[in-house]
Tab-separated table of C-alpha atoms in Angstrom:
chain	number	residue	atom	x	y	z
A	1	MET	CA	-0.186	-0.052	0.151
A	2	SER	CA	1.208	3.697	-0.818
A	3	ASN	CA	1.188	4.980	2.715
A	4	ASN	CA	0.391	2.518	5.363
A	5	PRO	CA	2.503	0.270	7.737
A	6	ARG	CA	2.807	-2.740	4.794
A	7	GLY	CA	2.897	-5.728	6.926
A	8	LEU	CA	-1.272	-6.520	6.911
A	9	GLY	CA	-0.355	-6.078	3.051
A	10	TYR	CA	1.955	-9.302	3.121
A	11	LEU	CA	0.476	-11.091	5.586
A	12	PHE	CA	-2.931	-11.314	3.439
A	13	ALA	CA	-1.051	-11.669	-0.267
A	14	ALA	CA	0.554	-14.924	1.705
A	15	LEU	CA	-3.086	-15.806	2.514
A	16	LEU	CA	-4.644	-15.203	-1.062
A	17	PHE	CA	-1.107	-17.505	-2.435
A	18	MET	CA	-0.883	-20.186	-0.470
A	19	ASN	CA	-2.886	-22.509	-2.168
A	20	SER	CA	-2.101	-22.203	-5.220
A	21	ALA	CA	-5.065	-24.377	-6.501
A	22	ALA	CA	-7.067	-21.986	-5.492
A	23	VAL	CA	-5.137	-19.472	-7.572
A	24	ARG	CA	-5.504	-21.419	-10.617
A	25	ALA	CA	-9.022	-21.966	-10.412
A	26	GLY	CA	-10.003	-18.264	-9.278
A	27	GLU	CA	-10.787	-15.978	-12.137
A	28	TRP	CA	-8.557	-12.603	-13.632
A	29	SER	CA	-9.995	-9.643	-14.768
A	30	GLY	CA	-9.549	-5.706	-14.241
A	31	GLN	CA	-9.239	-2.685	-16.640
A	32	VAL	CA	-5.935	-0.446	-18.105
A	33	GLY	CA	-6.380	2.674	-19.329
A	34	GLY	CA	-4.489	5.957	-20.501
A	35	GLU	CA	-6.286	9.947	-18.810
A	36	TYR	CA	-5.706	13.162	-20.368
A	37	ARG	CA	-6.309	16.081	-17.881
A	38	GLY	CA	-6.306	19.156	-19.507
A	39	PHE	CA	-6.904	23.110	-18.139
A	40	PHE	CA	-8.224	25.759	-19.472
A	41	GLU	CA	-6.318	28.562	-17.704
A	42	THR	CA	-2.716	29.352	-17.284
A	43	PRO	CA	-2.248	27.862	-13.618
A	44	LEU	CA	-1.791	30.126	-10.456
A	45	PHE	CA	2.006	28.406	-9.369
A	46	PRO	CA	4.869	28.270	-11.777
A	47	GLU	CA	5.213	25.225	-10.652
A	48	GLN	CA	2.547	23.773	-12.398
A	49	HIS	CA	1.214	22.914	-16.454
A	50	ASP	CA	-1.201	22.935	-18.298
A	51	SER	CA	-1.796	19.525	-19.505
A	52	TYR	CA	-0.879	16.259	-17.754
A	53	LEU	CA	-1.085	12.760	-18.998
A	54	SER	CA	-1.238	9.581	-16.973
A	55	ALA	CA	-2.032	5.819	-17.330
A	56	PHE	CA	-2.959	3.310	-14.866
A	57	ALA	CA	-3.862	-0.237	-14.086
A	58	GLN	CA	-6.477	-2.139	-11.548
A	59	PRO	CA	-5.997	-6.365	-11.791
A	60	GLU	CA	-8.657	-8.026	-10.282
A	61	TYR	CA	-8.360	-11.753	-8.853
A	62	ARG	CA	-11.875	-13.292	-7.167
A	63	HIS	CA	-12.266	-17.041	-6.141
A	64	VAL	CA	-14.725	-18.555	-4.686
A	65	TRP	CA	-15.555	-21.979	-3.013
A	66	ASP	CA	-17.217	-24.207	-0.424
A	67	ASN	CA	-20.274	-23.842	-2.089
A	68	ASP	CA	-19.870	-19.835	-2.268
A	69	LYS	CA	-19.396	-19.927	1.404
A	70	GLN	CA	-15.850	-18.649	1.101
A	71	ARG	CA	-14.348	-16.409	-1.352
A	72	ILE	CA	-11.108	-14.275	-1.622
A	73	ALA	CA	-10.934	-11.066	-3.389
A	74	PHE	CA	-8.052	-8.863	-4.501
A	75	VAL	CA	-7.882	-6.051	-6.262
A	76	ALA	CA	-4.744	-3.630	-6.745
A	77	PHE	CA	-3.846	-0.085	-8.469
A	78	GLY	CA	-1.641	2.110	-9.794
A	79	ARG	CA	-1.117	5.028	-11.601
A	80	VAL	CA	1.818	7.037	-13.323
A	81	SER	CA	1.581	10.118	-13.801
A	82	GLN	CA	3.342	12.842	-15.592
A	83	TYR	CA	4.984	15.627	-14.009
A	84	ASP	CA	3.291	15.068	-10.508
A	85	GLU	CA	5.132	12.914	-8.402
A	86	ALA	CA	2.324	12.485	-5.739
A	87	ARG	CA	-0.371	11.156	-8.220
A	88	THR	CA	2.451	8.225	-9.353
A	89	HIS	CA	1.115	5.980	-6.721
A	90	ALA	CA	0.157	2.233	-6.062
A	91	ASP	CA	-2.576	0.902	-3.692
A	92	ILE	CA	-4.407	-2.397	-2.841
A	93	ARG	CA	-8.068	-1.443	-2.723
A	94	GLU	CA	-9.234	-5.104	-1.511
A	95	LEU	CA	-7.507	-8.338	-0.160
A	96	ASN	CA	-9.671	-10.145	1.763
A	97	TRP	CA	-11.238	-13.216	2.816
A	98	GLN	CA	-14.759	-13.666	3.540
A	99	LYS	CA	-16.476	-16.842	5.088
A	100	SER	CA	-20.682	-16.656	5.112
A	101	GLY	CA	-22.755	-18.998	6.870
A	102	ASP	CA	-26.477	-18.961	8.367
A	103	GLY	CA	-27.102	-15.335	9.029
A	104	TYR	CA	-23.503	-14.257	8.997
A	105	GLU	CA	-20.679	-13.128	7.319
A	106	TRP	CA	-17.146	-12.338	8.510
A	107	ARG	CA	-14.830	-10.682	6.120
A	108	VAL	CA	-10.757	-9.735	7.222
A	109	GLY	CA	-8.192	-8.195	5.116
A	110	ILE	CA	-8.154	-4.878	3.291
A	111	HIS	CA	-11.542	-3.843	2.081
A	112	LYS	CA	-13.671	-1.031	0.291
A	113	ILE	CA	-17.184	0.067	2.507
A	114	PHE	CA	-19.380	2.811	1.178
A	115	TRP	CA	-22.393	3.876	2.885
A	116	GLY	CA	-24.164	6.875	1.466
A	117	VAL	CA	-27.580	7.757	-0.342
A	118	THR	CA	-27.081	10.927	-1.562
A	119	GLU	CA	-25.305	12.372	-4.841
A	120	SER	CA	-23.607	15.726	-4.249
A	121	GLN	CA	-21.353	14.375	-0.799
A	122	HIS	CA	-21.111	11.684	1.068
A	123	LEU	CA	-21.045	12.586	5.087
A	124	VAL	CA	-21.810	9.421	6.632
A	125	ASP	CA	-19.026	7.527	4.748
A	126	ILE	CA	-16.024	7.171	6.846
A	127	ILE	CA	-14.636	3.889	6.781
A	128	ASN	CA	-12.107	4.199	3.904
A	129	GLN	CA	-9.902	6.981	3.394
A	130	THR	CA	-9.882	9.314	0.593
A	131	ASP	CA	-7.862	8.964	-2.834
A	132	LEU	CA	-7.532	12.958	-3.634
A	133	VAL	CA	-4.982	12.429	-5.918
A	134	GLU	CA	-7.428	10.330	-7.965
A	135	ASN	CA	-9.927	12.381	-8.173
A	136	PRO	CA	-11.044	15.783	-6.317
A	137	ASP	CA	-14.971	14.570	-6.182
A	138	GLY	CA	-13.701	12.197	-3.061
A	139	GLU	CA	-15.349	9.334	-4.791
A	140	ASP	CA	-11.917	7.206	-5.090
A	141	LYS	CA	-11.087	5.554	-1.918
A	142	LEU	CA	-7.831	3.965	-0.134
A	143	GLY	CA	-8.049	0.032	0.834
A	144	GLN	CA	-8.408	-0.715	4.721
A	145	PRO	CA	-7.205	-3.069	6.892
A	146	MET	CA	-10.304	-4.292	8.804
A	147	ILE	CA	-12.240	-7.344	10.153
A	148	ASN	CA	-15.764	-7.049	9.688
A	149	LEU	CA	-18.467	-9.338	11.104
A	150	THR	CA	-22.157	-9.040	9.522
A	151	LEU	CA	-25.251	-10.340	11.066
A	152	VAL	CA	-28.530	-10.812	9.474
A	153	ARG	CA	-31.596	-10.536	11.610
A	154	GLU	CA	-34.947	-9.658	11.567
A	155	CYS	CA	-34.260	-6.707	13.285
A	156	GLY	CA	-32.128	-5.493	10.743
A	157	THR	CA	-28.680	-5.803	9.702
A	158	LEU	CA	-25.935	-5.379	11.751
A	159	ASP	CA	-22.270	-4.684	10.760
A	160	PHE	CA	-19.295	-4.469	13.418
A	161	PHE	CA	-16.104	-3.390	12.537
A	162	VAL	CA	-12.246	-3.491	13.541
A	163	LEU	CA	-10.067	-1.254	11.802
A	164	THR	CA	-6.552	-1.914	12.131
A	165	GLY	CA	-4.125	-0.114	10.546
A	166	PHE	CA	-4.470	3.943	9.983
A	167	ARG	CA	-4.466	5.382	5.902
A	168	GLU	CA	-3.381	9.062	5.609
A	169	ARG	CA	-5.143	11.072	2.512
A	170	THR	CA	-3.180	11.317	-0.380
A	171	PHE	CA	-2.665	14.763	-1.781
A	172	PRO	CA	-1.539	16.758	-5.217
A	173	GLY	CA	2.277	17.535	-4.983
A	174	ARG	CA	3.879	20.603	-5.446
A	175	GLU	CA	3.612	20.801	-9.471
A	176	GLY	CA	-0.403	19.046	-9.632
A	177	ARG	CA	-2.876	20.983	-10.195
A	178	LEU	CA	-6.300	21.529	-7.960
A	179	ARG	CA	-3.922	21.481	-5.067
A	180	THR	CA	-3.812	24.135	-2.454
A	181	ALA	CA	-2.282	26.960	-1.942
A	182	LEU	CA	0.920	25.680	-0.301
A	183	PRO	CA	1.785	22.613	-0.997
A	184	VAL	CA	0.571	19.490	1.697
A	185	ASP	CA	3.579	17.823	3.238
A	186	THR	CA	2.499	14.249	4.313
A	187	GLU	CA	5.213	13.233	5.466
A	188	GLN	CA	4.972	15.356	8.579
A	189	ALA	CA	1.773	14.111	9.420
A	190	VAL	CA	0.708	14.822	13.136
A	191	TYR	CA	-1.375	12.110	15.118
A	192	GLU	CA	-3.457	12.975	18.053
A	193	SER	CA	-3.191	9.447	19.251
A	194	ASP	CA	-0.139	8.578	20.707
A	195	ARG	CA	-0.041	5.427	18.589
A	196	GLY	CA	0.012	7.281	15.225
A	197	GLN	CA	-1.064	5.126	12.289
A	198	TRP	CA	-1.555	1.769	14.674
A	199	ARG	CA	-4.420	3.107	16.645
A	200	THR	CA	-7.334	0.475	16.392
A	201	ASP	CA	-10.373	2.147	15.129
A	202	TYR	CA	-14.103	0.386	15.821
A	203	ALA	CA	-17.801	1.299	13.693
A	204	LEU	CA	-20.961	-0.387	14.660
A	205	ARG	CA	-23.670	0.142	11.474
A	206	TRP	CA	-27.338	-0.901	11.772
A	207	HIS	CA	-29.386	-1.302	8.151
A	208	LYS	CA	-33.128	-2.026	7.690
A	209	SER	CA	-35.499	-2.302	4.849
A	210	LEU	CA	-38.853	-1.104	5.997
A	211	GLY	CA	-40.907	-1.197	2.828
A	212	GLY	CA	-40.569	2.159	0.907
A	213	TRP	CA	-37.840	2.824	3.196
A	214	GLU	CA	-34.036	1.940	3.978
A	215	VAL	CA	-32.341	3.435	7.120
A	216	GLY	CA	-29.348	3.415	7.821
A	217	LEU	CA	-27.650	4.238	11.792
A	218	ALA	CA	-24.165	3.939	12.258
A	219	HIS	CA	-21.208	5.607	14.936
A	220	PHE	CA	-17.768	5.378	14.303
A	221	SER	CA	-14.670	6.098	16.730
A	222	GLY	CA	-11.429	6.290	16.165
A	223	THR	CA	-8.652	8.699	14.084
A	224	SER	CA	-10.555	11.220	11.372
A	225	ARG	CA	-9.858	10.089	7.711
A	226	GLU	CA	-10.224	14.260	7.252
A	227	PRO	CA	-7.195	15.716	8.391
A	228	ARG	CA	-7.031	19.894	9.894
A	229	LEU	CA	-4.075	21.316	7.834
A	230	LEU	CA	-2.378	23.554	9.893
A	231	PRO	CA	1.043	25.738	8.408
A	232	GLY	CA	3.958	24.899	9.130
A	233	VAL	CA	7.529	24.211	7.308
A	234	GLY	CA	7.865	21.180	4.858
A	235	GLY	CA	10.883	18.607	4.566
A	236	ASP	CA	12.440	21.427	2.025
A	237	GLY	CA	12.644	24.191	4.257
A	238	ALA	CA	9.585	26.093	2.508
A	239	PRO	CA	6.237	26.655	3.885
A	240	ALA	CA	4.132	23.883	3.486
A	241	LEU	CA	0.749	22.283	5.077
A	242	ILE	CA	0.653	20.044	7.767
A	243	PRO	CA	-1.968	17.156	8.282
A	244	HIS	CA	-3.118	16.908	11.547
A	245	TYR	CA	-5.389	13.634	12.402
A	246	ASP	CA	-7.759	14.218	15.314
A	247	VAL	CA	-9.317	11.672	17.252
A	248	ILE	CA	-13.141	11.773	16.607
A	249	ASP	CA	-16.232	10.020	17.425
A	250	GLN	CA	-19.040	10.660	14.888
A	251	SER	CA	-22.621	9.261	15.174
A	252	SER	CA	-24.534	9.370	11.816
A	253	LEU	CA	-28.039	8.358	10.045
A	254	ASP	CA	-29.060	8.074	6.418
A	255	VAL	CA	-31.992	7.412	4.772
A	256	GLN	CA	-33.682	6.253	1.602
A	257	MET	CA	-37.240	6.362	0.460
A	258	THR	CA	-38.678	5.368	-2.701
A	259	GLN	CA	-41.886	6.780	-3.546
A	260	GLY	CA	-42.805	6.240	-7.197
A	261	ALA	CA	-41.029	7.800	-9.041
A	262	TRP	CA	-39.467	9.502	-6.311
A	263	LEU	CA	-36.642	9.240	-4.048
A	264	TRP	CA	-36.297	11.461	-0.848
A	265	LYS	CA	-32.340	11.058	0.490
A	266	LEU	CA	-30.932	12.132	4.168
A	267	GLU	CA	-27.159	12.043	5.142
A	268	THR	CA	-26.787	13.839	8.456
A	269	ILE	CA	-24.202	13.604	11.420
A	270	ARG	CA	-22.875	14.874	14.524
A	271	ARG	CA	-19.203	14.827	14.589
A	272	ALA	CA	-17.162	15.255	18.125
A	273	GLY	CA	-13.317	15.555	18.825
A	274	GLN	CA	-12.468	17.854	15.794
A	275	GLY	CA	-12.287	21.089	17.599
A	276	SER	CA	-16.217	22.179	18.948
A	277	ALA	CA	-18.699	19.242	18.157
A	278	TYR	CA	-20.658	19.773	15.533
A	279	ALA	CA	-23.440	18.496	13.062
A	280	ALA	CA	-23.792	18.508	9.393
A	281	LEU	CA	-26.587	17.347	6.756
A	282	THR	CA	-27.236	16.832	3.102
A	283	ALA	CA	-30.968	16.177	2.076
A	284	GLY	CA	-32.845	15.763	-1.355
A	285	PHE	CA	-34.789	13.987	-4.031
A	286	GLU	CA	-34.186	12.131	-7.456
A	287	TYR	CA	-37.362	12.386	-9.600
A	288	THR	CA	-37.092	10.010	-12.618
A	289	VAL	CA	-38.932	10.527	-16.137
A	290	SER	CA	-38.934	7.204	-18.087
A	291	GLY	CA	-38.974	7.239	-21.720
A	292	VAL	CA	-38.546	10.801	-22.047
A	293	LEU	CA	-40.653	12.217	-25.549
A	294	ASP	CA	-40.994	8.250	-26.254
A	295	SER	CA	-37.762	7.317	-26.227
A	296	GLY	CA	-35.730	5.092	-24.497
A	297	ILE	CA	-33.859	7.740	-22.210
A	298	ASP	CA	-34.429	8.221	-18.435
A	299	LEU	CA	-34.353	11.799	-17.568
A	300	GLY	CA	-33.215	11.892	-13.342
A	301	LEU	CA	-33.736	15.358	-11.767
A	302	LEU	CA	-31.872	15.848	-8.396
A	303	ALA	CA	-31.832	18.446	-5.994
A	304	GLU	CA	-29.912	18.806	-2.638
A	305	TYR	CA	-29.099	20.506	0.165
A	306	LEU	CA	-25.521	20.774	1.935
A	307	TYR	CA	-24.960	22.263	5.308
A	308	ASP	CA	-22.640	22.004	7.869
A	309	ASP	CA	-23.226	24.182	11.231
A	310	ARG	CA	-19.468	25.358	11.488
A	311	GLY	CA	-20.435	28.083	9.153
A	312	ILE	CA	-16.827	29.808	7.474
A	313	ASN	CA	-14.918	27.393	10.619
A	314	ALA	CA	-15.976	24.222	8.148
A	315	THR	CA	-12.923	22.017	6.685
A	316	THR	CA	-14.927	21.794	3.548
A	317	THR	CA	-16.537	24.437	1.193
A	318	PHE	CA	-19.965	23.120	1.471
A	319	GLN	CA	-21.509	25.032	4.393
A	320	ASP	CA	-24.658	26.381	2.919
A	321	ASP	CA	-24.884	25.171	-0.287
A	322	ILE	CA	-27.778	24.276	-3.024
A	323	PHE	CA	-26.849	21.200	-5.837
A	324	ALA	CA	-29.169	20.598	-8.494
A	325	GLY	CA	-28.476	18.229	-11.585
A	326	VAL	CA	-29.571	16.254	-14.374
A	327	ARG	CA	-29.043	12.519	-14.851
A	328	LEU	CA	-29.343	11.569	-18.193
A	329	SER	CA	-29.628	7.255	-19.194
A	330	PHE	CA	-29.971	6.444	-22.642
A	331	ASN	CA	-30.716	2.929	-22.201
A	332	ASP	CA	-28.250	1.600	-25.514
A	333	VAL	CA	-26.305	-0.953	-26.013
A	334	ALA	CA	-23.239	1.763	-25.277
A	335	SER	CA	-24.864	1.946	-21.797
A	336	ALA	CA	-24.246	6.140	-22.477
A	337	GLU	CA	-24.756	7.924	-19.358
A	338	VAL	CA	-24.429	11.778	-18.705
A	339	LEU	CA	-24.111	13.180	-15.286
A	340	PHE	CA	-24.634	17.236	-14.986
A	341	GLY	CA	-24.561	19.140	-12.006
A	342	ILE	CA	-24.208	22.619	-10.670
A	343	TYR	CA	-22.746	23.540	-6.326
A	344	ALA	CA	-24.033	27.535	-5.651
A	345	ASP	CA	-23.154	28.781	-2.623
A	346	ARG	CA	-25.848	30.572	-0.531
A	347	ASP	CA	-23.245	32.662	0.955
A	348	SER	CA	-21.555	34.003	-1.858
A	349	ASP	CA	-21.785	34.067	-5.951
A	350	ALA	CA	-19.616	31.038	-5.849
A	351	HIS	CA	-20.562	27.757	-8.263
A	352	ILE	CA	-18.644	24.781	-9.225
A	353	VAL	CA	-19.998	22.885	-12.247
A	354	ASN	CA	-19.692	19.227	-13.033
A	355	LEU	CA	-20.097	17.099	-15.731
A	356	GLU	CA	-19.569	13.392	-15.908
A	357	ALA	CA	-20.332	11.528	-19.293
A	358	SER	CA	-19.493	7.872	-20.337
A	359	ARG	CA	-20.177	5.331	-22.729
A	360	ARG	CA	-18.786	1.553	-23.956
A	361	LEU	CA	-16.959	1.437	-27.360
A	362	GLY	CA	-17.665	-1.962	-28.196
A	363	LYS	CA	-17.635	-4.645	-25.765
A	364	SER	CA	-14.295	-4.151	-23.915
A	365	THR	CA	-13.542	-0.339	-24.062
A	366	ARG	CA	-15.168	2.586	-21.965
A	367	LEU	CA	-14.206	6.360	-22.716
A	368	THR	CA	-15.562	8.744	-19.468
A	369	LEU	CA	-15.337	12.467	-20.187
A	370	GLU	CA	-15.620	14.731	-16.754
A	371	ALA	CA	-14.889	18.556	-16.421
A	372	ARG	CA	-15.248	20.550	-13.676
A	373	TRP	CA	-16.006	24.910	-13.404
A	374	PHE	CA	-14.826	26.919	-10.658
A	375	SER	CA	-16.978	30.589	-11.108
A	376	ASP	CA	-16.594	33.344	-8.575
A	377	ILE	CA	-14.564	31.730	-5.763
A	378	PRO	CA	-13.989	33.997	-2.899
A	379	ALA	CA	-10.902	34.584	-1.130
A	380	THR	CA	-12.438	33.597	1.829
A	381	ASP	CA	-13.342	30.038	0.092
A	382	LEU	CA	-11.063	26.708	0.807
A	383	LEU	CA	-11.404	26.199	-3.304
A	384	TYR	CA	-9.873	30.087	-3.784
A	385	SER	CA	-6.327	28.216	-4.583
A	386	GLN	CA	-8.471	26.224	-7.706
A	387	ARG	CA	-9.742	29.109	-8.774
A	388	ARG	CA	-7.943	28.311	-12.095
A	389	ASP	CA	-8.626	24.853	-12.496
A	390	ASP	CA	-10.919	24.407	-14.930
A	391	TYR	CA	-10.602	21.642	-16.570
A	392	ALA	CA	-11.564	18.875	-18.893
A	393	GLN	CA	-10.806	15.147	-18.762
A	394	LEU	CA	-10.778	12.183	-21.065
A	395	GLU	CA	-10.132	8.725	-19.995
A	396	LEU	CA	-9.706	5.412	-22.026
A	397	ALA	CA	-10.296	2.206	-20.427
A	398	TYR	CA	-9.740	-1.279	-21.404
A	399	TYR	CA	-11.465	-4.336	-19.620
A	400	PHE	CA	-10.117	-7.418	-19.443
């Protein structure tokens, strides 16, 4: 793994390959591809560039035996990036053993867990660390070492997590774009816990389907995945930001209600330990119009409100914002999709515009377009250092 002690990785690598017959019986798959990211404006800092090329690979191995009661999963990821050394990195996304039985499932190893229902941000998604060098939207995650027990009961599904080895957040390097004004020196990360990366974290989640309702309640106690960035001096003697990882307790609720063509969504948290305790929420809806104008296209209309009661002291740019978007699903053989969305800050004229579109080219290749624009970002906003970082990104991936 790129930024975590490697002992657990070696342990589960041995588990994966100790049975050569199992390896031969398993299935390999994955993707390889290239990416071009071009920026529309000249960079704000002299070290930065107008465009960046990169190549990536994500091999995957899975094996199932014992009448589907046991399985091994391995997913690795690596990228080689032009200019930005911090974006040239590798990670084990998954390397775990799973065993299921009557009403229970064990998972031991490195895994990715996703919680959340809203579109604009995922407040409740806290198990895995964000791989920020991959994409500024925060959707890409690093693998997390864990022991996970799932119990399926009539009262709902209970998940218990013991998280054994903290992953530090990745940040763009000095030559990268979409970075902070001062580069982040990840080599000097500071921890509130004396055990640093080896502090054991814990989490618990209950989930239940109730008719058209999906309800999740969770609690996390451990090192915050979101560091505070404090001014300091980097290893090269130049000014830098130093990540500080606090110990927090976070309780959360996520709810999704299906009502015909409507999806009503809510995520809310209360966090203590990272300064004063605070609450935040994201709430909204998605309404789907099927077969627009007698075509095969489905049109989704999205609207969400994002709130953080810390106001200007928040460590996120979304303290009092509205998100509105449109999702198009063409339902064709190419699986073409388009998502367009706008974030509007209610306290200023700042806007962030996102565009995501993808379609298959043949059976094994997918072309993806992403674009992002930053408009009227005030000097007090956390995104001020990215005000010239409007960009478009093309990715071509081959799946095997």
